[in-house]
Tab-separated table of C-alpha atoms in Angstrom:
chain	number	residue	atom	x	y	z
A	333	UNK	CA	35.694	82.186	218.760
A	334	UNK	CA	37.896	79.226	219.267
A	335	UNK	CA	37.243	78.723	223.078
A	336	UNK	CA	35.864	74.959	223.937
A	337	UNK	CA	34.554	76.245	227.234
A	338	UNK	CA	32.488	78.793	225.232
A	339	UNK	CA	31.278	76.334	223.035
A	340	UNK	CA	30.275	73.822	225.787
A	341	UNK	CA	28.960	77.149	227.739
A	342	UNK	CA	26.322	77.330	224.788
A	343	UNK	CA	28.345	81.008	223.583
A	344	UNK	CA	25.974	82.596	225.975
A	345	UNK	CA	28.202	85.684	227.465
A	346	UNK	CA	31.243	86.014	225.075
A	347	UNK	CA	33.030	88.660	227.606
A	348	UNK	CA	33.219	85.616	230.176
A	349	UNK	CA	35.410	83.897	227.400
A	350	UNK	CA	38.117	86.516	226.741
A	351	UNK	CA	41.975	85.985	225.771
A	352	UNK	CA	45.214	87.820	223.444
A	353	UNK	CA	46.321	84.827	221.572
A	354	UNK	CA	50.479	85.844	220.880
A	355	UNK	CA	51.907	83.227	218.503
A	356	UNK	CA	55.766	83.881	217.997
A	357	UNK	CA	58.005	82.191	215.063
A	358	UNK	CA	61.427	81.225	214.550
A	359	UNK	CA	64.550	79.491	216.014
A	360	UNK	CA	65.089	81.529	219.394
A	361	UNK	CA	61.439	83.093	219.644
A	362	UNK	CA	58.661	80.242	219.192
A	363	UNK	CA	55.956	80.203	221.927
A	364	UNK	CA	52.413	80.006	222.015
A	365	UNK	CA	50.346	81.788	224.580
A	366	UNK	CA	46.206	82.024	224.925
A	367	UNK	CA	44.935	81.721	228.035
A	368	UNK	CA	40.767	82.857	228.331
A	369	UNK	CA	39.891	84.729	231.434
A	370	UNK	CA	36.571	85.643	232.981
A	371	UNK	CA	35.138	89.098	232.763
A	372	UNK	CA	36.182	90.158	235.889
A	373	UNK	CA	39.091	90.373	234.058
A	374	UNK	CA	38.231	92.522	230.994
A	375	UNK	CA	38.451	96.053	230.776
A	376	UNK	CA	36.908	97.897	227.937
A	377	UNK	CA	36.783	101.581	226.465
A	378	UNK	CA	36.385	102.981	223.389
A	379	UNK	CA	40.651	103.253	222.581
A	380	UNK	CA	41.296	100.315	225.225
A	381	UNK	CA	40.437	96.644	225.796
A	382	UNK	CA	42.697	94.941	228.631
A	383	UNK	CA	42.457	91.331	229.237
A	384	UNK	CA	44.053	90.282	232.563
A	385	UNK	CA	47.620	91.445	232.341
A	386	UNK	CA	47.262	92.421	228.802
A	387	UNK	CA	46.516	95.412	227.161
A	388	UNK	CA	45.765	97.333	223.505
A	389	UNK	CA	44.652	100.390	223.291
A	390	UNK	CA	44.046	103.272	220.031
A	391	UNK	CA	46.711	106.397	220.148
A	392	UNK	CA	44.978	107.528	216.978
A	393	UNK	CA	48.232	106.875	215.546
A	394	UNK	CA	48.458	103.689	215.782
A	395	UNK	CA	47.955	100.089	218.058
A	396	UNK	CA	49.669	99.405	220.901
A	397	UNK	CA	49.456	95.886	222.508
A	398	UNK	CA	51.489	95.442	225.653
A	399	UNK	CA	51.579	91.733	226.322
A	400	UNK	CA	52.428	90.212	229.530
A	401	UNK	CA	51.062	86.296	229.050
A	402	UNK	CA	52.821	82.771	230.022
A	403	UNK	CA	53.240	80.362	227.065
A	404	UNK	CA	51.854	76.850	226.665
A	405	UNK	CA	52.677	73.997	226.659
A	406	UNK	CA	56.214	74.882	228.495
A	407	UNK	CA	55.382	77.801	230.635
A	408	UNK	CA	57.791	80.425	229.051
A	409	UNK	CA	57.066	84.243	230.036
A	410	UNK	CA	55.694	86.438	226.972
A	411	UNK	CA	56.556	89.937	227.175
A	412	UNK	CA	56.823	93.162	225.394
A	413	UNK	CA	55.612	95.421	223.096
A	414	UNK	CA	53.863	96.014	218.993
A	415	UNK	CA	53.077	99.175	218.052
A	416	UNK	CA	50.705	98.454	214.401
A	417	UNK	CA	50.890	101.738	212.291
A	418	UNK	CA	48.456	101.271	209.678
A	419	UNK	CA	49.377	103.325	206.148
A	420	UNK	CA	46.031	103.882	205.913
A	421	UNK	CA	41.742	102.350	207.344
A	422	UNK	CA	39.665	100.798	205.508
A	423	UNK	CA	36.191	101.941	206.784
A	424	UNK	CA	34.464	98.920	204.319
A	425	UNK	CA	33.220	95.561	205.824
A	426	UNK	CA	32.232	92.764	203.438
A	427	UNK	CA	29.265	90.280	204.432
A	428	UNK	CA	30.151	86.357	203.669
A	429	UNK	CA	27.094	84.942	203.598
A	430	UNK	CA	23.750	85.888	202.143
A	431	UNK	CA	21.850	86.725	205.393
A	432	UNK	CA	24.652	88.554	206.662
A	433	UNK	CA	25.555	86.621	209.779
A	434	UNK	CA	29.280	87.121	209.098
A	435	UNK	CA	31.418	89.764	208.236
A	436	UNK	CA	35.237	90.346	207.649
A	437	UNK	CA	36.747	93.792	207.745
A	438	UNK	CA	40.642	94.312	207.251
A	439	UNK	CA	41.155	97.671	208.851
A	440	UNK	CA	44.492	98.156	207.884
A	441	UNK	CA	45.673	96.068	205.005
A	442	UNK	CA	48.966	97.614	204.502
A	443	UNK	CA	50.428	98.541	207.588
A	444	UNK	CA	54.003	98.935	209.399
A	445	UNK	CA	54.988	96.969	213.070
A	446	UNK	CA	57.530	97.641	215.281
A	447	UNK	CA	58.177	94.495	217.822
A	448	UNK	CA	60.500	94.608	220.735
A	449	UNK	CA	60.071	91.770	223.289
A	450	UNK	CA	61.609	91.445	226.418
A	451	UNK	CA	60.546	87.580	226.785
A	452	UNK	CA	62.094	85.818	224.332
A	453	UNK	CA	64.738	89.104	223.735
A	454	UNK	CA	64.177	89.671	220.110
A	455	UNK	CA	63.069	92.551	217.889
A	456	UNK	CA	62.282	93.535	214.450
A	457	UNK	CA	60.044	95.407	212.427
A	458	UNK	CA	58.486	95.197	209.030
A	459	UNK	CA	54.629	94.806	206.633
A	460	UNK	CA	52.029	94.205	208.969
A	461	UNK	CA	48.055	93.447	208.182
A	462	UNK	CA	45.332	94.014	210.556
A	463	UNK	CA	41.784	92.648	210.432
A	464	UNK	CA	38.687	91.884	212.066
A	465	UNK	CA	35.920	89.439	211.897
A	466	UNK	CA	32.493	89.712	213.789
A	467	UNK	CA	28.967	87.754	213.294
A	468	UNK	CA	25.920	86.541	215.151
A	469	UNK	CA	26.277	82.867	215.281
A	470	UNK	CA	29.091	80.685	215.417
A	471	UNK	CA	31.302	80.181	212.843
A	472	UNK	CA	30.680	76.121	212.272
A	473	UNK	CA	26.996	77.495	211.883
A	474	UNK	CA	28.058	79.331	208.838
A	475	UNK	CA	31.067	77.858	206.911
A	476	UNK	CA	32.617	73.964	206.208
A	477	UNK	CA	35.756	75.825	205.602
A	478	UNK	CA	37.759	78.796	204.314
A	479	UNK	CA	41.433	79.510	202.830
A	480	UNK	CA	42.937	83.153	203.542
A	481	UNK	CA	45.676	84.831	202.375
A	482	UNK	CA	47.634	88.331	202.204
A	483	UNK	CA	50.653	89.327	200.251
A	484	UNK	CA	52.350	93.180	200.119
A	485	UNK	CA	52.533	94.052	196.504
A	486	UNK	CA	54.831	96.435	194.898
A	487	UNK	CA	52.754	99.452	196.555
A	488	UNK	CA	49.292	97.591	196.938
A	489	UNK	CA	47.866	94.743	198.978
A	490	UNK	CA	46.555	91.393	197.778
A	491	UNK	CA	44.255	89.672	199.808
A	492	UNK	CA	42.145	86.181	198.747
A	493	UNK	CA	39.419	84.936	200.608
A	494	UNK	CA	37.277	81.606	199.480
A	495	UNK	CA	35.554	79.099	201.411
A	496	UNK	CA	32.390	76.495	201.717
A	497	UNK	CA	29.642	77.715	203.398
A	498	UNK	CA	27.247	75.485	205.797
A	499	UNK	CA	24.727	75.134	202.801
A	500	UNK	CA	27.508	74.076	200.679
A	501	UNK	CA	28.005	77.177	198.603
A	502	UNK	CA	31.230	78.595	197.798
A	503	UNK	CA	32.389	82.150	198.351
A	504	UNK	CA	35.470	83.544	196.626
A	505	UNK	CA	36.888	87.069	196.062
A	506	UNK	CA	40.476	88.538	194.959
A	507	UNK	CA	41.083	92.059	196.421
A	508	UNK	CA	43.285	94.807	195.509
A	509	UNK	CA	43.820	97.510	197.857
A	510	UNK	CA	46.142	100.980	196.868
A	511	UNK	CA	48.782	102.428	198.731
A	512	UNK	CA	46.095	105.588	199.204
A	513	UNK	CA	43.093	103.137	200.587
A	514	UNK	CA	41.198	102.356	197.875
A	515	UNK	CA	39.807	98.527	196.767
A	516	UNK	CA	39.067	96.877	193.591
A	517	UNK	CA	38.015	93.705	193.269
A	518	UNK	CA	40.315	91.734	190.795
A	519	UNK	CA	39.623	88.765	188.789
A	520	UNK	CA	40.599	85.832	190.718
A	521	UNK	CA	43.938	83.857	189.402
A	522	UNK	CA	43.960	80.251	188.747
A	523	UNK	CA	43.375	77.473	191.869
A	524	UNK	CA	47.079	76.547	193.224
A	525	UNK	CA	46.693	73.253	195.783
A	526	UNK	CA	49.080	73.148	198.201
A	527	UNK	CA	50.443	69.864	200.230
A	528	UNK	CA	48.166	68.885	203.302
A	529	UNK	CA	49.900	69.715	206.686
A	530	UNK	CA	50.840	66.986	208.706
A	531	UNK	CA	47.650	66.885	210.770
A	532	UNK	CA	46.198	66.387	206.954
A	533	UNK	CA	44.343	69.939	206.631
A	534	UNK	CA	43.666	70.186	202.962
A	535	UNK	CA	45.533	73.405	201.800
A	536	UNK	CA	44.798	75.772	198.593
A	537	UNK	CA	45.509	79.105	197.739
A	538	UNK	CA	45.272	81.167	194.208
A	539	UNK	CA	48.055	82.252	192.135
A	540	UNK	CA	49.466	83.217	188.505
A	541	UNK	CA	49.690	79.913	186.311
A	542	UNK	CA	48.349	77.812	189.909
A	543	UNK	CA	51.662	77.562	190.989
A	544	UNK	CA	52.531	78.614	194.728
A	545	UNK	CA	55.324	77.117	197.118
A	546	UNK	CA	54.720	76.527	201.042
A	547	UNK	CA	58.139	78.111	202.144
A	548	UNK	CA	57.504	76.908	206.140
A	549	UNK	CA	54.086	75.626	207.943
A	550	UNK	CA	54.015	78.258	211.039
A	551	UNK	CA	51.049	76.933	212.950
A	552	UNK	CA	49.802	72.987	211.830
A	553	UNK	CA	46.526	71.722	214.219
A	554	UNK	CA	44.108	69.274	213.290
A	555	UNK	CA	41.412	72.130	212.344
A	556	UNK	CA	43.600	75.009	211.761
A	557	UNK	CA	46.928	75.499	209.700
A	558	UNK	CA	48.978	78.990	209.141
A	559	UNK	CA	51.714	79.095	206.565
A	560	UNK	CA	54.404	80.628	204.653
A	561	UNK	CA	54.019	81.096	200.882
A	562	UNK	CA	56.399	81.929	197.818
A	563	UNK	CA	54.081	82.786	194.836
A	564	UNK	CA	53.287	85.128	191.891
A	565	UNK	CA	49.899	87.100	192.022
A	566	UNK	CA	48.843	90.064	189.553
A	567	UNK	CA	52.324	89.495	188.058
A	568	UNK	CA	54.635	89.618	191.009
A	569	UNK	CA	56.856	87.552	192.568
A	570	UNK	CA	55.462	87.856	196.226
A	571	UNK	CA	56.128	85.936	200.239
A	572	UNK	CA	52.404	85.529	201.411
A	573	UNK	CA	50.902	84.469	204.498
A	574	UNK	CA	47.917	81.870	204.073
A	575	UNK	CA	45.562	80.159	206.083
A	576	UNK	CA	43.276	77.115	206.324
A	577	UNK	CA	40.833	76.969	208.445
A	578	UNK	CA	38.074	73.436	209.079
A	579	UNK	CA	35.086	74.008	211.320
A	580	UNK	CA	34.092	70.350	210.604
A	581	UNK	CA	37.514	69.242	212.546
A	582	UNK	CA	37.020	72.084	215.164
A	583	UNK	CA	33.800	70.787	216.160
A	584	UNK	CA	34.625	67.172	216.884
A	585	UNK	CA	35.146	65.380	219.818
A	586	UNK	CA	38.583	64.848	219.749
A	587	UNK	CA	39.760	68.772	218.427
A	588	UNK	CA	37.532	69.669	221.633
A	589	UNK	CA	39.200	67.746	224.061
A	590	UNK	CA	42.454	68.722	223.020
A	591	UNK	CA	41.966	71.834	222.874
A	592	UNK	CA	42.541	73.007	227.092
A	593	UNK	CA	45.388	71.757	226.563
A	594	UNK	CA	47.100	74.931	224.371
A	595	UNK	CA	44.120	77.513	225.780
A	596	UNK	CA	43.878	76.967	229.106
A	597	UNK	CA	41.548	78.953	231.380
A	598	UNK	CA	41.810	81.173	234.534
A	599	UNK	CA	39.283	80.560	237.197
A	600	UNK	CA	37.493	83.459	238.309
């Protein structure tokens, strides 16, 4: 949905615009790989989608992506293994704007991951979150902006979701989902800003008494900014991951010609 050469395509065939995005964080692991292929290079079934030398694919217990992809800018191999094992699906998708362009489904909001990667050699597992979202028109067609964010409570899942749409409304909702599956929409806690990034995205989140901590900026671009957060929601003292998102930025002239130069494209 990011892809500049399926925006300057005119978004006409979105399989001829494919890529697995990996982003990896920390001191021995960071690199960045997402390179779009063609559809010649796609594969699809209904427990398997493949993208060049990339794969996930259903078990029916869980998600396996194999990923075999070469980082950018430095071109650093990117390969190994996450198996998702979700504690439980959410079969609910929620519509973001009135004529129901746009929807957001998080399939498995509390899940566990198990990560083992040959290239950079490092491992771990832990909480992992796993969402989708789908529409019929392009994103800058429905929203200004939006501010995500997810944090593992005690046994439940917190997950905020707010933004501008294109007609200038505002969408906001707080949701609460059990260790068993079940969501409840909570009221939402007090606005907490946040510092800009150093590309100067504006950055807010919600939290008990507005208060909320970026612990480390993960991912800073001039439209697009994924973070770190120490903060206290429903009561708890909580690590959350937040993001900011601008389609005004995405769309200009400069954020598209930059752009090729961290998702580059495979001819054919």
């Amino acid at each position: 949905m990011f892809s500049p050469y399926y925006k300057a395509s005119g978004r006409g065939e979105p399989i001829r615009h494919s890529a697995i995005n990996v982003a990896l964080y920390g001191p021995r692991g960071a690199r960045w790989a997402m390179t779009e292929r063609g559809a010649a290079a796609v594969a699809r079934a209904p427990d398997l989608l493949a993208v060049g030398p990339s794969a996930m694919r259903w078990t029916g217990e869980g998600l396996v992506i194999d990923i075999d992809e070469i980082a950018t800018p430095l071109p650093r191999r990117v390969r190994g293994r996450v198996r998702l094992l979700p504690e439980f699906i959410n079969p609910n998708s929620f519509t973001l704007d009135p004529d129901g362009r746009h929807h957001w489904r998080p399939i498995a909001p509390r899940a566990r991951v198990e990560v083992v990667m040959d290239s950079p050699g490092i491992s771990w597992n832990g909480h992992a979150y796993f969402d989708c979202n789908d529409g019929s028109e392009s994103l800058e067609a429905g929203f200004v902006d939006w501010q995500w964010s997810r944090a593992h409570l005690g046994s439940d899942v917190a997950v905020l979701y707010e933004g501008v749409r294109a007609d200038r409304s505002r969408f906001a909702a707080a949701l609460r989902f059990d260790h068993q599956g079940g969501v409840s929409e909570a009221e939402l806690p007090p606005a907490a800003p946040l510092p800009r990034t150093w590309w100067l995205m504006n950055r807010e989140t919600r939290a008990d008494q507005g208060v909320a901590r970026v612990r480390r900026t993960w991912e800073d671009t001039p439209f697009y900014a994924r973070s770190a957060l120490e903060t206290t929601l429903f009561g708890e003292r909580v690590a959350a991951v937040h993001e900011s998102l601008s389609l005004t930025r995405f769309v200009s002239p400069a954020v598209q010609w930059m752009l090729p130069f961290r998702m580059p494209r495979r001819p054919g």
